């Protein structure tokens, strides 16, 4: 079946199937990590919809909205290769009315960890995700676990707002050297890329330990010896993103964010104590 590309709500409504729909929301600049999300969606839904939209609401005034990679032609080729049924690629004017007033609040979880560094980011993210849910009306939505706090907040929104959608988290996909795949990796110089490997090394060093205090210490030791400008290294509850105590037992996420040259990257590993 030929890939359908919808640029507005009318085209999306016309393309939507009556069967089960699996949505993969993206900001484009697709890579192997996105392919893994699409393949998971393909196995779960009768129709796969990929959204491609660089959402202005989740970028701060000094962030990279203007230069964020926009590669629609290449993205459509990837979607066709992966058997996507519909791509929804609206413009900001299609998504947001000029007199828009109402947005989603991410609540307290949206103000900690990544939200403390990027105020308002998660409000903008949840606003566009809710709009995509309303427009696409999926049964399933697939998100990458690399954006672990985003995934936690989307799950919280689905529960709090009683949305009839199953949220599926897909494992982080990495390069052979351990660097987590990201659309922003294309910003990295060769020296930046080498320095960025300290992120995954720190996570692996932490994961080799068995107690929360030792996990934090091992990861911080790696980061302290690196050239990275670290925003945070935290060990948190995956549902709330609150820091876990040293006596903690259960599921956790070791998350890190740092600047490499002019590029900011995030990464994480799920752990169990």
PDB file of N, CA and C in Angstrom, residues 73-112:
ATOM      1  N   UNK A  73      11.895  14.899   3.258  1.00  0.00           N
ATOM      2  CA  UNK A  73      12.004  13.981   2.124  1.00  0.00           C
ATOM      3  C   UNK A  73      12.666  12.663   2.539  1.00  0.00           C
ATOM      4  N   UNK A  74      13.766  12.764   3.296  1.00  0.00           N
ATOM      5  CA  UNK A  74      14.446  11.554   3.772  1.00  0.00           C
ATOM      6  C   UNK A  74      13.575  10.804   4.779  1.00  0.00           C
ATOM      7  N   UNK A  75      12.852  11.534   5.612  1.00  0.00           N
ATOM      8  CA  UNK A  75      11.970  10.893   6.595  1.00  0.00           C
ATOM      9  C   UNK A  75      10.870  10.096   5.904  1.00  0.00           C
ATOM     10  N   UNK A  76      10.315  10.641   4.833  1.00  0.00           N
ATOM     11  CA  UNK A  76       9.258   9.934   4.099  1.00  0.00           C
ATOM     12  C   UNK A  76       9.797   8.653   3.455  1.00  0.00           C
ATOM     13  N   UNK A  77      11.037   8.690   3.001  1.00  0.00           N
ATOM     14  CA  UNK A  77      11.640   7.478   2.441  1.00  0.00           C
ATOM     15  C   UNK A  77      11.748   6.395   3.505  1.00  0.00           C
ATOM     16  N   UNK A  78      12.184   6.778   4.708  1.00  0.00           N
ATOM     17  CA  UNK A  78      12.290   5.815   5.799  1.00  0.00           C
ATOM     18  C   UNK A  78      10.924   5.254   6.144  1.00  0.00           C
ATOM     19  N   UNK A  79       9.926   6.112   6.221  1.00  0.00           N
ATOM     20  CA  UNK A  79       8.574   5.649   6.546  1.00  0.00           C
ATOM     21  C   UNK A  79       8.055   4.682   5.491  1.00  0.00           C
ATOM     22  N   UNK A  80       8.311   4.970   4.234  1.00  0.00           N
ATOM     23  CA  UNK A  80       7.877   4.062   3.166  1.00  0.00           C
ATOM     24  C   UNK A  80       8.583   2.713   3.284  1.00  0.00           C
ATOM     25  N   UNK A  81       9.887   2.754   3.567  1.00  0.00           N
ATOM     26  CA  UNK A  81      10.649   1.496   3.715  1.00  0.00           C
ATOM     27  C   UNK A  81      10.131   0.656   4.873  1.00  0.00           C
ATOM     28  N   UNK A  82       9.657   1.316   5.933  1.00  0.00           N
ATOM     29  CA  UNK A  82       9.204   0.597   7.124  1.00  0.00           C
ATOM     30  C   UNK A  82       7.718   0.240   7.083  1.00  0.00           C
ATOM     31  N   UNK A  83       7.060   0.512   5.974  1.00  0.00           N
ATOM     32  CA  UNK A  83       5.666   0.115   5.836  1.00  0.00           C
ATOM     33  C   UNK A  83       4.680   0.982   6.588  1.00  0.00           C
ATOM     34  N   UNK A  84       5.051   2.243   6.851  1.00  0.00           N
ATOM     35  CA  UNK A  84       4.119   3.173   7.491  1.00  0.00           C
ATOM     36  C   UNK A  84       2.947   3.428   6.547  1.00  0.00           C
ATOM     37  N   UNK A  85       1.757   3.523   7.115  1.00  0.00           N
ATOM     38  CA  UNK A  85       0.566   3.761   6.296  1.00  0.00           C
ATOM     39  C   UNK A  85       0.322   5.246   6.057  1.00  0.00           C
ATOM     40  N   UNK A  86       0.462   6.045   7.121  1.00  0.00           N
ATOM     41  CA  UNK A  86       0.150   7.471   7.025  1.00  0.00           C
ATOM     42  C   UNK A  86       1.227   8.279   7.747  1.00  0.00           C
ATOM     43  N   UNK A  87       1.709   9.341   7.134  1.00  0.00           N
ATOM     44  CA  UNK A  87       2.539  10.338   7.789  1.00  0.00           C
ATOM     45  C   UNK A  87       1.713  11.602   7.919  1.00  0.00           C
ATOM     46  N   UNK A  88       1.639  12.111   9.145  1.00  0.00           N
ATOM     47  CA  UNK A  88       0.975  13.388   9.401  1.00  0.00           C
ATOM     48  C   UNK A  88       2.059  14.421   9.635  1.00  0.00           C
ATOM     49  N   UNK A  89       2.194  15.356   8.695  1.00  0.00           N
ATOM     50  CA  UNK A  89       3.274  16.344   8.742  1.00  0.00           C
ATOM     51  C   UNK A  89       2.693  17.748   8.633  1.00  0.00           C
ATOM     52  N   UNK A  90       2.085  18.250   9.710  1.00  0.00           N
ATOM     53  CA  UNK A  90       1.457  19.569   9.664  1.00  0.00           C
ATOM     54  C   UNK A  90       2.463  20.693   9.856  1.00  0.00           C
ATOM     55  N   UNK A  91       2.048  21.888   9.545  1.00  0.00           N
ATOM     56  CA  UNK A  91       2.836  23.086   9.865  1.00  0.00           C
ATOM     57  C   UNK A  91       2.390  23.606  11.224  1.00  0.00           C
ATOM     58  N   UNK A  92       3.179  24.489  11.840  1.00  0.00           N
ATOM     59  CA  UNK A  92       2.726  25.098  13.106  1.00  0.00           C
ATOM     60  C   UNK A  92       1.359  25.769  12.989  1.00  0.00           C
ATOM     61  N   UNK A  93       1.074  26.393  11.848  1.00  0.00           N
ATOM     62  CA  UNK A  93      -0.227  27.040  11.669  1.00  0.00           C
ATOM     63  C   UNK A  93      -1.365  26.028  11.611  1.00  0.00           C
ATOM     64  N   UNK A  94      -1.062  24.818  11.109  1.00  0.00           N
ATOM     65  CA  UNK A  94      -2.077  23.769  11.096  1.00  0.00           C
ATOM     66  C   UNK A  94      -2.350  23.245  12.494  1.00  0.00           C
ATOM     67  N   UNK A  95      -1.334  23.238  13.334  1.00  0.00           N
ATOM     68  CA  UNK A  95      -1.458  22.664  14.682  1.00  0.00           C
ATOM     69  C   UNK A  95      -1.986  23.660  15.704  1.00  0.00           C
ATOM     70  N   UNK A  96      -1.625  24.920  15.580  1.00  0.00           N
ATOM     71  CA  UNK A  96      -1.958  25.896  16.612  1.00  0.00           C
ATOM     72  C   UNK A  96      -2.702  27.089  16.028  1.00  0.00           C
ATOM     73  N   UNK A  97      -3.860  27.366  16.587  1.00  0.00           N
ATOM     74  CA  UNK A  97      -4.623  28.542  16.175  1.00  0.00           C
ATOM     75  C   UNK A  97      -3.893  29.805  16.653  1.00  0.00           C
ATOM     76  N   UNK A  98      -3.986  30.907  15.927  1.00  0.00           N
ATOM     77  CA  UNK A  98      -3.274  32.127  16.338  1.00  0.00           C
ATOM     78  C   UNK A  98      -3.768  32.692  17.672  1.00  0.00           C
ATOM     79  N   UNK A  99      -5.011  32.372  18.043  1.00  0.00           N
ATOM     80  CA  UNK A  99      -5.549  32.859  19.314  1.00  0.00           C
ATOM     81  C   UNK A  99      -5.558  31.790  20.393  1.00  0.00           C
ATOM     82  N   UNK A 100      -4.692  30.782  20.255  1.00  0.00           N
ATOM     83  CA  UNK A 100      -4.657  29.676  21.217  1.00  0.00           C
ATOM     84  C   UNK A 100      -4.398  30.199  22.629  1.00  0.00           C
ATOM     85  N   UNK A 101      -5.165  29.648  23.592  1.00  0.00           N
ATOM     86  CA  UNK A 101      -5.006  30.066  24.978  1.00  0.00           C
ATOM     87  C   UNK A 101      -4.744  28.909  25.930  1.00  0.00           C
ATOM     88  N   UNK A 102      -5.296  27.730  25.646  1.00  0.00           N
ATOM     89  CA  UNK A 102      -5.264  26.626  26.596  1.00  0.00           C
ATOM     90  C   UNK A 102      -4.105  25.684  26.281  1.00  0.00           C
ATOM     91  N   UNK A 103      -3.331  25.330  27.314  1.00  0.00           N
ATOM     92  CA  UNK A 103      -2.240  24.364  27.186  1.00  0.00           C
ATOM     93  C   UNK A 103      -2.344  23.343  28.308  1.00  0.00           C
ATOM     94  N   UNK A 104      -1.595  22.280  28.189  1.00  0.00           N
ATOM     95  CA  UNK A 104      -1.532  21.254  29.229  1.00  0.00           C
ATOM     96  C   UNK A 104      -0.429  21.625  30.217  1.00  0.00           C
ATOM     97  N   UNK A 105      -0.709  21.454  31.501  1.00  0.00           N
ATOM     98  CA  UNK A 105       0.318  21.643  32.522  1.00  0.00           C
ATOM     99  C   UNK A 105       0.886  20.292  32.922  1.00  0.00           C
ATOM    100  N   UNK A 106       2.216  20.199  32.941  1.00  0.00           N
ATOM    101  CA  UNK A 106       2.873  18.954  33.330  1.00  0.00           C
ATOM    102  C   UNK A 106       2.901  18.765  34.835  1.00  0.00           C
ATOM    103  N   UNK A 107       2.464  19.750  35.601  1.00  0.00           N
ATOM    104  CA  UNK A 107       2.430  19.610  37.054  1.00  0.00           C
ATOM    105  C   UNK A 107       3.823  19.588  37.662  1.00  0.00           C
ATOM    106  N   UNK A 108       3.900  19.079  38.890  1.00  0.00           N
ATOM    107  CA  UNK A 108       5.162  19.104  39.619  1.00  0.00           C
ATOM    108  C   UNK A 108       6.255  18.319  38.904  1.00  0.00           C
ATOM    109  N   UNK A 109       5.906  17.152  38.316  1.00  0.00           N
ATOM    110  CA  UNK A 109       6.932  16.354  37.648  1.00  0.00           C
ATOM    111  C   UNK A 109       7.556  17.105  36.474  1.00  0.00           C
ATOM    112  N   UNK A 110       6.819  18.038  35.916  1.00  0.00           N
ATOM    113  CA  UNK A 110       7.352  18.813  34.808  1.00  0.00           C
ATOM    114  C   UNK A 110       8.316  19.893  35.208  1.00  0.00           C
ATOM    115  N   UNK A 111       8.533  20.087  36.518  1.00  0.00           N
ATOM    116  CA  UNK A 111       9.427  21.149  36.992  1.00  0.00           C
ATOM    117  C   UNK A 111      10.734  20.618  37.565  1.00  0.00           C
ATOM    118  N   UNK A 112      10.901  19.292  37.599  1.00  0.00           N
ATOM    119  CA  UNK A 112      12.101  18.704  38.192  1.00  0.00           C
ATOM    120  C   UNK A 112      12.968  18.044  37.124  1.00  0.00           C
TER     121      UNK A 112
END
